[in-house]
GROMACS .gro file of C-alpha atoms in nm:
model
  227
    1MET     CA    1  -1.035   0.954  -1.897
    2ALA     CA    2  -0.694   1.114  -1.778
    3ALA     CA    3  -0.655   1.350  -1.549
    4GLY     CA    4  -0.315   1.573  -1.416
    5LEU     CA    5  -0.242   1.550  -1.044
    6GLY     CA    6  -0.065   1.859  -1.032
    7VAL     CA    7   0.287   1.690  -0.939
    8ALA     CA    8   0.596   1.870  -0.976
    9ALA     CA    9   0.859   1.813  -1.257
   10VAL     CA   10   1.154   1.884  -1.067
   11VAL     CA   11   1.463   1.700  -1.181
   12GLY     CA   12   1.572   1.550  -0.858
   13LEU     CA   13   1.798   1.192  -0.719
   14ALA     CA   14   1.639   0.890  -0.773
   15GLY     CA   15   1.477   0.749  -0.449
   16GLY     CA   16   1.812   0.508  -0.394
   17VAL     CA   17   2.104   0.303  -0.506
   18GLY     CA   18   2.127  -0.094  -0.456
   19ILE     CA   19   2.434  -0.326  -0.503
   20GLY     CA   20   2.428  -0.656  -0.638
   21ILE     CA   21   2.035  -0.677  -0.665
   22GLY     CA   22   1.964  -1.012  -0.697
   23PRO     CA   23   1.612  -1.152  -0.945
   24ALA     CA   24   1.419  -1.258  -0.662
   25SER     CA   25   1.444  -0.939  -0.477
   26ALA     CA   26   1.447  -0.676  -0.774
   27HIS     CA   27   1.065  -0.676  -0.846
   28VAL     CA   28   0.776  -0.379  -0.849
   29THR     CA   29   0.637  -0.422  -0.457
   30VAL     CA   30   0.371  -0.191  -0.293
   31ASN     CA   31   0.429  -0.154   0.112
   32ALA     CA   32   0.187  -0.048   0.350
   33PRO     CA   33   0.233  -0.129   0.701
   34GLY     CA   34  -0.049  -0.145   0.937
   35ALA     CA   35  -0.315  -0.127   0.676
   36THR     CA   36  -0.628  -0.279   0.774
   37GLN     CA   37  -0.953  -0.338   0.575
   38GLY     CA   38  -1.178  -0.050   0.578
   39GLY     CA   39  -0.913   0.177   0.683
   40TYR     CA   40  -0.696   0.458   0.514
   41ALA     CA   41  -0.316   0.373   0.427
   42LYS     CA   42  -0.005   0.527   0.301
   43LEU     CA   43   0.131   0.280  -0.018
   44ALA     CA   44   0.474   0.298  -0.122
   45PHE     CA   45   0.536   0.146  -0.473
   46ARG     CA   46   0.882   0.048  -0.474
   47VAL     CA   47   1.028   0.028  -0.818
   48PRO     CA   48   1.381  -0.054  -0.850
   49ASN     CA   49   1.602  -0.064  -1.188
   50GLU     CA   50   1.686  -0.411  -1.314
   51ARG     CA   51   1.873  -0.337  -1.577
   52ASP     CA   52   2.230  -0.261  -1.666
   53ASN     CA   53   2.202  -0.026  -2.004
   54ALA     CA   54   1.855   0.124  -1.953
   55SER     CA   55   1.667   0.317  -1.673
   56THR     CA   56   1.329   0.375  -1.580
   57THR     CA   57   1.097   0.647  -1.744
   58LYS     CA   58   0.749   0.482  -1.644
   59VAL     CA   59   0.549   0.301  -1.440
   60GLU     CA   60   0.178   0.224  -1.435
   61VAL     CA   61   0.010   0.063  -1.171
   62ASN     CA   62  -0.334  -0.085  -1.179
   63ILE     CA   63  -0.625  -0.066  -0.905
   64PRO     CA   64  -0.853  -0.353  -0.991
   65VAL     CA   65  -1.228  -0.280  -1.043
   66GLU     CA   66  -1.362  -0.548  -0.802
   67THR     CA   67  -1.160  -0.378  -0.489
   68ALA     CA   68  -1.190  -0.005  -0.669
   69ILE     CA   69  -1.087   0.250  -0.351
   70ALA     CA   70  -1.316   0.562  -0.323
   71SER     CA   71  -1.051   0.798  -0.218
   72VAL     CA   72  -0.705   0.781  -0.387
   73SER     CA   73  -0.409   1.115  -0.396
   74VAL     CA   74  -0.067   1.041  -0.497
   75ARG     CA   75   0.231   1.208  -0.365
   76PRO     CA   76   0.432   1.431  -0.524
   77THR     CA   77   0.768   1.253  -0.663
   78PRO     CA   78   1.013   1.471  -0.764
   79GLY     CA   79   1.103   1.436  -1.119
   80TRP     CA   80   0.797   1.257  -1.210
   81THR     CA   81   0.482   1.357  -1.342
   82ALA     CA   82   0.177   1.164  -1.225
   83THR     CA   83  -0.167   1.071  -1.453
   84ALA     CA   84  -0.488   0.900  -1.263
   85GLU     CA   85  -0.767   0.730  -1.507
   86ARG     CA   86  -1.103   0.682  -1.382
   87SER     CA   87  -1.329   0.418  -1.445
   88LYS     CA   88  -1.747   0.345  -1.394
   89LEU     CA   89  -1.818   0.161  -1.077
   90THR     CA   90  -2.028  -0.145  -1.160
   91THR     CA   91  -2.109  -0.185  -0.765
   92PRO     CA   92  -2.092   0.168  -0.650
   93LEU     CA   93  -1.910   0.222  -0.295
   94ARG     CA   94  -2.068   0.374   0.001
   95VAL     CA   95  -1.871   0.605   0.123
   96HIS     CA   96  -1.958   0.819   0.441
   97GLY     CA   97  -2.364   0.792   0.357
   98SER     CA   98  -2.289   0.842  -0.008
   99ASP     CA   99  -2.261   0.637  -0.301
  100VAL     CA  100  -1.963   0.652  -0.507
  101THR     CA  101  -1.958   0.552  -0.890
  102GLU     CA  102  -1.635   0.632  -1.045
  103ALA     CA  103  -1.257   0.568  -0.868
  104ILE     CA  104  -0.924   0.569  -0.990
  105THR     CA  105  -0.813   0.279  -1.169
  106LYS     CA  106  -0.480   0.389  -1.310
  107ILE     CA  107  -0.195   0.557  -1.169
  108THR     CA  108   0.123   0.677  -1.474
  109TRP     CA  109   0.387   0.811  -1.353
  110THR     CA  110   0.629   0.953  -1.605
  111ALA     CA  111   0.967   1.049  -1.547
  112ALA     CA  112   1.114   1.419  -1.663
  113ALA     CA  113   1.459   1.424  -1.857
  114GLY     CA  114   1.745   1.328  -1.642
  115SER     CA  115   1.489   1.219  -1.320
  116ALA     CA  116   1.451   0.798  -1.464
  117VAL     CA  117   1.555   0.560  -1.247
  118LYS     CA  118   1.923   0.476  -1.350
  119PRO     CA  119   2.076   0.140  -1.304
  120GLY     CA  120   2.143   0.045  -0.944
  121GLU     CA  121   1.882   0.247  -0.821
  122PHE     CA  122   1.532   0.220  -0.687
  123GLN     CA  123   1.262   0.513  -0.598
  124GLU     CA  124   0.901   0.478  -0.412
  125PHE     CA  125   0.586   0.643  -0.535
  126GLU     CA  126   0.387   0.698  -0.282
  127VAL     CA  127  -0.028   0.678  -0.267
  128SER     CA  128  -0.319   0.788   0.001
  129ALA     CA  129  -0.573   0.572  -0.011
  130GLY     CA  130  -0.889   0.467   0.185
  131PRO     CA  131  -1.076   0.325   0.294
  132LEU     CA  132  -0.962   0.034   0.195
  133PRO     CA  133  -1.201  -0.240   0.100
  134GLU     CA  134  -1.251  -0.557   0.305
  135VAL     CA  135  -1.051  -0.831   0.150
  136ASP     CA  136  -0.758  -1.012   0.245
  137GLN     CA  137  -0.572  -0.820  -0.034
  138ILE     CA  138  -0.543  -0.628  -0.307
  139VAL     CA  139  -0.304  -0.739  -0.625
  140PHE     CA  140  -0.161  -0.438  -0.818
  141LYS     CA  141  -0.044  -0.505  -1.145
  142ALA     CA  142   0.189  -0.340  -1.263
  143LEU     CA  143   0.444  -0.226  -1.578
  144GLN     CA  144   0.752  -0.061  -1.621
  145THR     CA  145   0.890   0.102  -1.885
  146TYR     CA  146   1.267   0.134  -1.987
  147SER     CA  147   1.406   0.409  -2.185
  148ASN     CA  148   1.511   0.132  -2.430
  149ASN     CA  149   1.104   0.092  -2.492
  150GLU     CA  150   1.163  -0.253  -2.303
  151VAL     CA  151   0.828  -0.336  -2.119
  152VAL     CA  152   0.857  -0.538  -1.795
  153ARG     CA  153   0.504  -0.629  -1.700
  154TRP     CA  154   0.444  -0.721  -1.307
  155ILE     CA  155   0.108  -0.870  -1.381
  156ASP     CA  156   0.093  -1.206  -1.180
  157GLU     CA  157  -0.084  -1.290  -0.943
  158PRO     CA  158   0.010  -1.497  -0.627
  159ALA     CA  159  -0.017  -1.882  -0.711
  160THR     CA  160  -0.237  -2.110  -0.491
  161SER     CA  161   0.134  -2.339  -0.394
  162GLY     CA  162   0.294  -2.042  -0.248
  163ALA     CA  163   0.553  -2.056  -0.571
  164GLU     CA  164   0.681  -1.717  -0.679
  165ALA     CA  165   0.587  -1.590  -0.977
  166GLU     CA  166   0.820  -1.498  -1.259
  167HIS     CA  167   0.680  -1.159  -1.316
  168PRO     CA  168   0.482  -1.172  -0.963
  169ALA     CA  169   0.259  -0.805  -0.939
  170PRO     CA  170   0.238  -0.603  -0.595
  171VAL     CA  171   0.048  -0.758  -0.351
  172LEU     CA  172  -0.107  -0.551  -0.042
  173LYS     CA  173  -0.228  -0.755   0.227
  174LEU     CA  174  -0.493  -0.605   0.469
  175ALA     CA  175  -0.541  -0.696   0.796
  176LYS     CA  176  -0.910  -0.761   0.933
  177THR     CA  177  -1.004  -0.477   1.184
  178GLY     CA  178  -1.210  -0.696   1.422
  179ALA     CA  179  -0.905  -0.906   1.461
  180ALA     CA  180  -0.680  -0.692   1.608
  181ASP     CA  181  -0.984  -0.528   1.813
  182ALA     CA  182  -1.051  -0.900   1.938
  183SER     CA  183  -0.676  -0.957   2.046
  184VAL     CA  184  -0.645  -0.610   2.252
  185ALA     CA  185  -1.020  -0.709   2.417
  186ASN     CA  186  -0.888  -1.058   2.469
  187ALA     CA  187  -0.563  -0.901   2.636
  188ASN     CA  188  -0.739  -0.666   2.911
  189LEU     CA  189  -0.975  -0.925   2.974
  190ASN     CA  190  -0.613  -1.149   3.052
  191LEU     CA  191  -0.463  -0.868   3.261
  192ALA     CA  192  -0.843  -0.818   3.434
  193SER     CA  193  -0.880  -1.206   3.533
  194SER     CA  194  -0.520  -1.229   3.625
  195THR     CA  195  -0.534  -0.950   3.909
  196ASP     CA  196  -0.860  -1.085   4.007
  197ASP     CA  197  -0.683  -1.385   4.133
  198ASN     CA  198  -0.363  -1.263   4.277
  199ASP     CA  199  -0.449  -0.975   4.420
  200SER     CA  200  -0.841  -0.910   4.519
  201GLY     CA  201  -0.912  -0.719   4.756
  202ASN     CA  202  -0.559  -0.551   4.780
  203PRO     CA  203  -0.468  -0.184   4.700
  204VAL     CA  204  -0.162  -0.228   4.538
  205GLY     CA  205  -0.333  -0.511   4.278
  206ILE     CA  206  -0.637  -0.249   4.253
  207ALA     CA  207  -0.389  -0.023   4.159
  208ALA     CA  208  -0.165  -0.244   3.924
  209LEU     CA  209  -0.537  -0.338   3.737
  210ALA     CA  210  -0.592   0.053   3.686
  211VAL     CA  211  -0.265   0.122   3.526
  212GLY     CA  212  -0.327  -0.150   3.324
  213LEU     CA  213  -0.648  -0.098   3.208
  214VAL     CA  214  -0.531   0.299   3.117
  215ALA     CA  215  -0.214   0.110   2.898
  216VAL     CA  216  -0.465  -0.101   2.705
  217VAL     CA  217  -0.709   0.197   2.672
  218LEU     CA  218  -0.383   0.443   2.549
  219ALA     CA  219  -0.266   0.148   2.310
  220VAL     CA  220  -0.629   0.123   2.113
  221VAL     CA  221  -0.644   0.467   2.067
  222ALA     CA  222  -0.278   0.487   1.916
  223TRP     CA  223  -0.356   0.223   1.679
  224ARG     CA  224  -0.698   0.386   1.583
  225ARG     CA  225  -0.479   0.689   1.496
  226SER     CA  226  -0.242   0.507   1.291
  227SER     CA  227  -0.505   0.311   1.086
   0.00000   0.00000   0.00000
């Protein structure tokens, strides 16, 4: 079932202009700095135009059912209309004490007249999503349609050998929240140990420890807010 997301169809300038984009760097990608398992993040799907004689008119991004995301919302992209398709989940997601039995599994962006991504340009399509699944990575298979009806399928999954595929799918790496917490905790313990060894009973040393602990607490708070 497709549902309109109310994206304004306003003719706008494409996301950017690229000069001399090589084949290895011109595939569709997804970026979400600081994305963690179980957290929320803004995902930016970057779509460069690879053709010299055609413009990109449609982009489809698939969210795998096996790594379903309970909450997905689309940021309006000037000149483009977004529609979403939902699917029933075999295994419901447990979010904030409730079961989620359906989730968005495909988003399609379609350009209005004059808003297609022209040769030498790229566009970014942003999505807010979460809680992100407890997996190391999500593979978003994507389709890119050109004005000459050519469809490029960015669906190749990462190879275990590390070799780059011809049409790699966008891959989002997710950090483990526990690993980040452990890193901060270890830094805290190391700071406390160092201060105790070098400045035991010294008021200056105690003050330095207090300042260091406050800095660590503030860093943890800032990191959790960004997640």
